[in-house]
Amino acid sequence: MTSAKLKLGVLISGRGSNLQALIDACAAPDFPAEIALVLSNKADAYGLERAAAAGIPTTVVSHRDFPGDKPAFEAAMDARLREAGVELVCLAGFMRILSEWFVESWRDRLINIHPSLLPSFKGLDTHARALATGVRFHGCTVHFVRPAMDDGPIVAQAAVPVLPGDDADALAGRVLESEHRLYPHAVRLIAEGRARVDGDLVRIEGGGLVLDSVVNPPF
């Protein structure tokens, strides 16, 4: 008897390249999750077209429809997610800071992908900042969301080398390729019940925290 797949809600604001990675992963018969809803705060987000092309339900909850009323905006999002039967919310380029109320409402059922090896380089401009500090490795992180920005138990990470001559765009492109592999990997761990929150950590059954995407640097 086939087990029910974990129902995902994906929140986007833009082009949705990580959404596409999840769509592609969910298309595999053996993938343990399916996307129940793609929600955007922007009606012109290209990710909505990606979802529609894959036959996935979409909805738009624009923050502009709730001027000065963030609680009402988030309550509307929350209602749409719950109506769709969402069990795990995946942030994929959703460019709004979520309140403590929303985060705690979905505690341990809300994940994000961030373009750095957390806890380093929280916030924006991660690639330029990584280059400015001279780190030898950069990467991306999937973590459970907590009220503080880019904080929470780490599910999985992927590291890439910083190569001689890299600029922010080149490094960003290499990291993005890793993001597209890492997010489905992390979702699989959660959907299979192998990734469990234990205090401030995630315990992985039968595997480590790092998805090995490191290549040998030429130095």
PDB file of C-alpha atoms in Angstrom:
ATOM      1  CA  MET A   1       0.000   0.000   0.000  1.00  0.00           C
ATOM      2  CA  THR A   2       1.444   3.401  -1.024  1.00  0.00           C
ATOM      3  CA  SER A   3       1.969   5.864   1.808  1.00  0.00           C
ATOM      4  CA  ALA A   4       0.417   9.317   1.487  1.00  0.00           C
ATOM      5  CA  LYS A   5       2.835  11.936   0.260  1.00  0.00           C
ATOM      6  CA  LEU A   6       3.709  14.967   2.367  1.00  0.00           C
ATOM      7  CA  LYS A   7       1.799  17.992   1.085  1.00  0.00           C
ATOM      8  CA  LEU A   8       3.964  21.022   0.415  1.00  0.00           C
ATOM      9  CA  GLY A   9       3.058  24.673   0.200  1.00  0.00           C
ATOM     10  CA  VAL A  10       5.704  26.711  -1.632  1.00  0.00           C
ATOM     11  CA  LEU A  11       5.908  30.471  -1.041  1.00  0.00           C
ATOM     12  CA  ILE A  12       7.507  32.543  -3.799  1.00  0.00           C
ATOM     13  CA  SER A  13       7.944  36.138  -4.893  1.00  0.00           C
ATOM     14  CA  GLY A  14       9.822  35.836  -8.176  1.00  0.00           C
ATOM     15  CA  ARG A  15      11.136  33.542 -10.873  1.00  0.00           C
ATOM     16  CA  GLY A  16      10.869  30.354  -8.837  1.00  0.00           C
ATOM     17  CA  SER A  17      13.994  28.429  -9.840  1.00  0.00           C
ATOM     18  CA  ASN A  18      14.027  26.533  -6.544  1.00  0.00           C
ATOM     19  CA  LEU A  19      10.303  25.955  -6.987  1.00  0.00           C
ATOM     20  CA  GLN A  20      11.112  24.343 -10.334  1.00  0.00           C
ATOM     21  CA  ALA A  21      13.643  22.080  -8.638  1.00  0.00           C
ATOM     22  CA  LEU A  22      10.918  20.950  -6.241  1.00  0.00           C
ATOM     23  CA  ILE A  23       8.410  20.515  -9.092  1.00  0.00           C
ATOM     24  CA  ASP A  24      10.899  18.319 -10.951  1.00  0.00           C
ATOM     25  CA  ALA A  25      11.646  16.274  -7.833  1.00  0.00           C
ATOM     26  CA  CYS A  26       7.967  15.767  -7.043  1.00  0.00           C
ATOM     27  CA  ALA A  27       7.371  14.484 -10.573  1.00  0.00           C
ATOM     28  CA  ALA A  28       9.329  11.332  -9.701  1.00  0.00           C
ATOM     29  CA  PRO A  29       6.950   8.557  -8.604  1.00  0.00           C
ATOM     30  CA  ASP A  30       9.130   7.603  -5.653  1.00  0.00           C
ATOM     31  CA  PHE A  31       9.493  11.146  -4.262  1.00  0.00           C
ATOM     32  CA  PRO A  32       7.720  11.251  -0.869  1.00  0.00           C
ATOM     33  CA  ALA A  33       6.163  14.723  -1.229  1.00  0.00           C
ATOM     34  CA  GLU A  34       3.860  16.617  -3.562  1.00  0.00           C
ATOM     35  CA  ILE A  35       3.151  20.316  -3.995  1.00  0.00           C
ATOM     36  CA  ALA A  36      -0.390  21.120  -2.916  1.00  0.00           C
ATOM     37  CA  LEU A  37      -0.172  24.889  -3.432  1.00  0.00           C
ATOM     38  CA  VAL A  38       2.154  27.579  -4.741  1.00  0.00           C
ATOM     39  CA  LEU A  39       1.470  30.930  -3.107  1.00  0.00           C
ATOM     40  CA  SER A  40       2.947  34.243  -4.202  1.00  0.00           C
ATOM     41  CA  ASN A  41       2.680  37.739  -2.821  1.00  0.00           C
ATOM     42  CA  LYS A  42       3.198  39.047  -6.376  1.00  0.00           C
ATOM     43  CA  ALA A  43       0.745  38.340  -9.183  1.00  0.00           C
ATOM     44  CA  ASP A  44       3.454  38.673 -11.845  1.00  0.00           C
ATOM     45  CA  ALA A  45       5.868  36.198 -10.273  1.00  0.00           C
ATOM     46  CA  TYR A  46       7.155  33.894 -13.021  1.00  0.00           C
ATOM     47  CA  GLY A  47       7.065  30.994 -10.569  1.00  0.00           C
ATOM     48  CA  LEU A  48       3.261  31.024 -10.862  1.00  0.00           C
ATOM     49  CA  GLU A  49       3.627  30.179 -14.551  1.00  0.00           C
ATOM     50  CA  ARG A  50       5.974  27.325 -13.682  1.00  0.00           C
ATOM     51  CA  ALA A  51       3.402  25.913 -11.272  1.00  0.00           C
ATOM     52  CA  ALA A  52       0.502  26.324 -13.687  1.00  0.00           C
ATOM     53  CA  ALA A  53       2.463  24.533 -16.420  1.00  0.00           C
ATOM     54  CA  ALA A  54       2.889  21.609 -14.027  1.00  0.00           C
ATOM     55  CA  GLY A  55      -0.811  21.574 -13.130  1.00  0.00           C
ATOM     56  CA  ILE A  56      -0.193  22.744  -9.561  1.00  0.00           C
ATOM     57  CA  PRO A  57      -2.793  24.969  -7.840  1.00  0.00           C
ATOM     58  CA  THR A  58      -1.665  28.555  -7.345  1.00  0.00           C
ATOM     59  CA  THR A  59      -2.897  31.554  -5.415  1.00  0.00           C
ATOM     60  CA  VAL A  60      -1.852  35.160  -4.921  1.00  0.00           C
ATOM     61  CA  VAL A  61      -2.063  36.922  -1.571  1.00  0.00           C
ATOM     62  CA  SER A  62      -0.639  40.381  -2.210  1.00  0.00           C
ATOM     63  CA  HIS A  63       0.791  42.273   0.731  1.00  0.00           C
ATOM     64  CA  ARG A  64      -0.341  45.427  -1.092  1.00  0.00           C
ATOM     65  CA  ASP A  65      -3.948  44.441  -0.439  1.00  0.00           C
ATOM     66  CA  PHE A  66      -3.282  44.768   3.293  1.00  0.00           C
ATOM     67  CA  PRO A  67      -1.579  48.168   3.662  1.00  0.00           C
ATOM     68  CA  GLY A  68      -0.176  48.546   7.151  1.00  0.00           C
ATOM     69  CA  ASP A  69      -1.840  45.311   8.284  1.00  0.00           C
ATOM     70  CA  LYS A  70       0.758  42.557   8.271  1.00  0.00           C
ATOM     71  CA  PRO A  71      -1.275  40.321  10.613  1.00  0.00           C
ATOM     72  CA  ALA A  72      -4.191  40.314   8.159  1.00  0.00           C
ATOM     73  CA  PHE A  73      -1.834  39.574   5.248  1.00  0.00           C
ATOM     74  CA  GLU A  74      -0.302  36.622   7.051  1.00  0.00           C
ATOM     75  CA  ALA A  75      -3.679  35.382   8.274  1.00  0.00           C
ATOM     76  CA  ALA A  76      -4.834  35.286   4.659  1.00  0.00           C
ATOM     77  CA  MET A  77      -1.763  33.298   3.638  1.00  0.00           C
ATOM     78  CA  ASP A  78      -2.214  30.967   6.584  1.00  0.00           C
ATOM     79  CA  ALA A  79      -5.830  30.331   5.627  1.00  0.00           C
ATOM     80  CA  ARG A  80      -4.962  29.491   2.004  1.00  0.00           C
ATOM     81  CA  LEU A  81      -2.239  27.081   3.091  1.00  0.00           C
ATOM     82  CA  ARG A  82      -4.481  25.295   5.545  1.00  0.00           C
ATOM     83  CA  GLU A  83      -7.356  25.121   3.058  1.00  0.00           C
ATOM     84  CA  ALA A  84      -4.987  23.334   0.669  1.00  0.00           C
ATOM     85  CA  GLY A  85      -4.040  20.788   3.345  1.00  0.00           C
ATOM     86  CA  VAL A  86      -0.416  21.907   3.423  1.00  0.00           C
ATOM     87  CA  GLU A  87       1.762  20.054   5.934  1.00  0.00           C
ATOM     88  CA  LEU A  88       5.169  21.629   5.220  1.00  0.00           C
ATOM     89  CA  VAL A  89       5.733  25.197   4.027  1.00  0.00           C
ATOM     90  CA  CYS A  90       8.800  25.767   1.822  1.00  0.00           C
ATOM     91  CA  LEU A  91      10.093  29.308   1.370  1.00  0.00           C
ATOM     92  CA  ALA A  92      11.608  29.600  -2.101  1.00  0.00           C
ATOM     93  CA  GLY A  93      12.549  33.188  -2.768  1.00  0.00           C
ATOM     94  CA  PHE A  94       9.675  34.616  -0.736  1.00  0.00           C
ATOM     95  CA  MET A  95      10.788  38.198  -0.160  1.00  0.00           C
ATOM     96  CA  ARG A  96       8.754  39.135   2.892  1.00  0.00           C
ATOM     97  CA  ILE A  97       9.897  38.875   6.496  1.00  0.00           C
ATOM     98  CA  LEU A  98       7.474  36.668   8.390  1.00  0.00           C
ATOM     99  CA  SER A  99       6.215  37.595  11.839  1.00  0.00           C
ATOM    100  CA  GLU A 100       6.773  35.573  14.961  1.00  0.00           C
ATOM    101  CA  TRP A 101       3.067  34.666  14.902  1.00  0.00           C
ATOM    102  CA  PHE A 102       3.277  33.064  11.455  1.00  0.00           C
ATOM    103  CA  VAL A 103       6.580  31.325  12.165  1.00  0.00           C
ATOM    104  CA  GLU A 104       5.355  29.884  15.441  1.00  0.00           C
ATOM    105  CA  SER A 105       2.048  28.827  13.845  1.00  0.00           C
ATOM    106  CA  TRP A 106       4.075  26.632  11.494  1.00  0.00           C
ATOM    107  CA  ARG A 107       6.881  25.768  13.896  1.00  0.00           C
ATOM    108  CA  ASP A 108       8.891  22.771  12.680  1.00  0.00           C
ATOM    109  CA  ARG A 109       6.711  22.746   9.542  1.00  0.00           C
ATOM    110  CA  LEU A 110       8.339  25.747   7.845  1.00  0.00           C
ATOM    111  CA  ILE A 111      11.681  25.591   6.040  1.00  0.00           C
ATOM    112  CA  ASN A 112      13.835  28.006   4.069  1.00  0.00           C
ATOM    113  CA  ILE A 113      16.803  27.796   1.723  1.00  0.00           C
ATOM    114  CA  HIS A 114      19.472  30.441   2.238  1.00  0.00           C
ATOM    115  CA  PRO A 115      22.470  31.106  -0.059  1.00  0.00           C
ATOM    116  CA  SER A 116      25.243  30.712   2.491  1.00  0.00           C
ATOM    117  CA  LEU A 117      26.627  28.175   4.909  1.00  0.00           C
ATOM    118  CA  LEU A 118      24.732  29.336   7.956  1.00  0.00           C
ATOM    119  CA  PRO A 119      25.335  30.677  10.523  1.00  0.00           C
ATOM    120  CA  SER A 120      27.745  32.662   8.321  1.00  0.00           C
ATOM    121  CA  PHE A 121      26.418  35.466   6.112  1.00  0.00           C
ATOM    122  CA  LYS A 122      22.849  35.834   7.245  1.00  0.00           C
ATOM    123  CA  GLY A 123      20.788  38.385   5.327  1.00  0.00           C
ATOM    124  CA  LEU A 124      21.387  39.772   1.835  1.00  0.00           C
ATOM    125  CA  ASP A 125      24.350  40.032  -0.553  1.00  0.00           C
ATOM    126  CA  THR A 126      25.802  36.782   0.728  1.00  0.00           C
ATOM    127  CA  HIS A 127      28.037  36.091  -2.268  1.00  0.00           C
ATOM    128  CA  ALA A 128      29.727  39.495  -2.318  1.00  0.00           C
ATOM    129  CA  ARG A 129      30.216  39.326   1.440  1.00  0.00           C
ATOM    130  CA  ALA A 130      31.732  35.855   1.201  1.00  0.00           C
ATOM    131  CA  LEU A 131      34.203  37.066  -1.404  1.00  0.00           C
ATOM    132  CA  ALA A 132      35.043  40.152   0.659  1.00  0.00           C
ATOM    133  CA  THR A 133      35.993  38.030   3.664  1.00  0.00           C
ATOM    134  CA  GLY A 134      38.172  35.642   1.658  1.00  0.00           C
ATOM    135  CA  VAL A 135      36.420  32.401   2.609  1.00  0.00           C
ATOM    136  CA  ARG A 136      37.563  29.363   0.646  1.00  0.00           C
ATOM    137  CA  PHE A 137      34.151  27.679   0.645  1.00  0.00           C
ATOM    138  CA  HIS A 138      30.643  29.080   0.304  1.00  0.00           C
ATOM    139  CA  GLY A 139      27.319  27.322  -0.204  1.00  0.00           C
ATOM    140  CA  CYS A 140      23.700  27.043   0.829  1.00  0.00           C
ATOM    141  CA  THR A 141      21.617  25.853   3.760  1.00  0.00           C
ATOM    142  CA  VAL A 142      18.132  24.460   4.274  1.00  0.00           C
ATOM    143  CA  HIS A 143      16.889  25.141   7.784  1.00  0.00           C
ATOM    144  CA  PHE A 144      13.736  25.150   9.854  1.00  0.00           C
ATOM    145  CA  VAL A 145      12.594  28.742  10.285  1.00  0.00           C
ATOM    146  CA  ARG A 146      12.637  30.584  13.573  1.00  0.00           C
ATOM    147  CA  PRO A 147      11.533  34.190  14.280  1.00  0.00           C
ATOM    148  CA  ALA A 148      15.079  35.569  14.019  1.00  0.00           C
ATOM    149  CA  MET A 149      16.222  36.165  10.435  1.00  0.00           C
ATOM    150  CA  ASP A 150      17.979  33.208   8.768  1.00  0.00           C
ATOM    151  CA  ASP A 151      17.998  31.304  12.027  1.00  0.00           C
ATOM    152  CA  GLY A 152      16.845  27.832  12.995  1.00  0.00           C
ATOM    153  CA  PRO A 153      17.899  24.175  13.073  1.00  0.00           C
ATOM    154  CA  ILE A 154      19.900  23.175  10.004  1.00  0.00           C
ATOM    155  CA  VAL A 155      18.514  20.314   7.910  1.00  0.00           C
ATOM    156  CA  ALA A 156      21.128  20.121   5.161  1.00  0.00           C
ATOM    157  CA  GLN A 157      23.976  22.074   3.608  1.00  0.00           C
ATOM    158  CA  ALA A 158      25.923  22.033   0.362  1.00  0.00           C
ATOM    159  CA  ALA A 159      29.366  23.602  -0.021  1.00  0.00           C
ATOM    160  CA  VAL A 160      31.021  24.897  -3.161  1.00  0.00           C
ATOM    161  CA  PRO A 161      34.597  26.166  -3.578  1.00  0.00           C
ATOM    162  CA  VAL A 162      35.383  29.819  -4.071  1.00  0.00           C
ATOM    163  CA  LEU A 163      37.511  29.786  -7.211  1.00  0.00           C
ATOM    164  CA  PRO A 164      40.256  32.210  -8.259  1.00  0.00           C
ATOM    165  CA  GLY A 165      38.748  35.012 -10.301  1.00  0.00           C
ATOM    166  CA  ASP A 166      35.218  34.543  -8.949  1.00  0.00           C
ATOM    167  CA  ASP A 167      32.936  37.536  -8.828  1.00  0.00           C
ATOM    168  CA  ALA A 168      29.610  37.616  -7.022  1.00  0.00           C
ATOM    169  CA  ASP A 169      27.648  36.526 -10.100  1.00  0.00           C
ATOM    170  CA  ALA A 170      29.876  33.548 -10.849  1.00  0.00           C
ATOM    171  CA  LEU A 171      29.776  32.397  -7.257  1.00  0.00           C
ATOM    172  CA  ALA A 172      26.007  32.917  -7.085  1.00  0.00           C
ATOM    173  CA  GLY A 173      25.509  30.736 -10.142  1.00  0.00           C
ATOM    174  CA  ARG A 174      27.545  27.906  -8.658  1.00  0.00           C
ATOM    175  CA  VAL A 175      25.654  28.138  -5.364  1.00  0.00           C
ATOM    176  CA  LEU A 176      22.288  28.203  -7.145  1.00  0.00           C
ATOM    177  CA  GLU A 177      23.087  24.924  -8.884  1.00  0.00           C
ATOM    178  CA  SER A 178      23.683  23.420  -5.453  1.00  0.00           C
ATOM    179  CA  GLU A 179      20.448  24.913  -4.126  1.00  0.00           C
ATOM    180  CA  HIS A 180      18.514  23.089  -6.825  1.00  0.00           C
ATOM    181  CA  ARG A 181      19.927  19.767  -5.618  1.00  0.00           C
ATOM    182  CA  LEU A 182      19.842  20.546  -1.917  1.00  0.00           C
ATOM    183  CA  TYR A 183      16.218  21.641  -1.480  1.00  0.00           C
ATOM    184  CA  PRO A 184      14.663  18.404  -2.815  1.00  0.00           C
ATOM    185  CA  HIS A 185      17.206  16.432  -0.772  1.00  0.00           C
ATOM    186  CA  ALA A 186      16.167  18.214   2.426  1.00  0.00           C
ATOM    187  CA  VAL A 187      12.466  17.831   1.664  1.00  0.00           C
ATOM    188  CA  ARG A 188      12.969  14.119   1.115  1.00  0.00           C
ATOM    189  CA  LEU A 189      14.679  13.764   4.506  1.00  0.00           C
ATOM    190  CA  ILE A 190      11.763  15.502   6.205  1.00  0.00           C
ATOM    191  CA  ALA A 191       9.051  13.681   4.247  1.00  0.00           C
ATOM    192  CA  GLU A 192      10.603  10.314   5.023  1.00  0.00           C
ATOM    193  CA  GLY A 193      10.712  11.173   8.720  1.00  0.00           C
ATOM    194  CA  ARG A 194      14.509  10.979   8.753  1.00  0.00           C
ATOM    195  CA  ALA A 195      15.074  14.617   9.767  1.00  0.00           C
ATOM    196  CA  ARG A 196      13.734  15.460  13.212  1.00  0.00           C
ATOM    197  CA  VAL A 197      14.094  18.623  15.253  1.00  0.00           C
ATOM    198  CA  ASP A 198      15.761  18.047  18.611  1.00  0.00           C
ATOM    199  CA  GLY A 199      16.065  21.340  20.451  1.00  0.00           C
ATOM    200  CA  ASP A 200      18.276  23.607  18.346  1.00  0.00           C
ATOM    201  CA  LEU A 201      19.506  20.779  16.134  1.00  0.00           C
ATOM    202  CA  VAL A 202      18.146  18.476  13.465  1.00  0.00           C
ATOM    203  CA  ARG A 203      18.936  14.819  13.950  1.00  0.00           C
ATOM    204  CA  ILE A 204      19.295  12.847  10.717  1.00  0.00           C
ATOM    205  CA  GLU A 205      18.510   9.150  10.723  1.00  0.00           C
ATOM    206  CA  GLY A 206      20.859   7.202   8.503  1.00  0.00           C
ATOM    207  CA  GLY A 207      22.737  10.162   7.075  1.00  0.00           C
ATOM    208  CA  GLY A 208      24.640  13.358   7.726  1.00  0.00           C
ATOM    209  CA  LEU A 209      23.765  17.010   7.387  1.00  0.00           C
ATOM    210  CA  VAL A 210      25.824  17.736   4.298  1.00  0.00           C
ATOM    211  CA  LEU A 211      24.883  16.952   0.728  1.00  0.00           C
ATOM    212  CA  ASP A 212      28.261  16.449  -0.886  1.00  0.00           C
ATOM    213  CA  SER A 213      28.452  18.821  -3.812  1.00  0.00           C
ATOM    214  CA  VAL A 214      32.009  19.968  -3.216  1.00  0.00           C
ATOM    215  CA  VAL A 215      34.379  19.644  -6.143  1.00  0.00           C
ATOM    216  CA  ASN A 216      38.142  19.673  -5.858  1.00  0.00           C
ATOM    217  CA  PRO A 217      39.309  23.284  -6.215  1.00  0.00           C
ATOM    218  CA  PRO A 218      42.287  23.944  -8.525  1.00  0.00           C
ATOM    219  CA  PHE A 219      44.643  25.162  -5.802  1.00  0.00           C
TER     220      PHE A 219
END
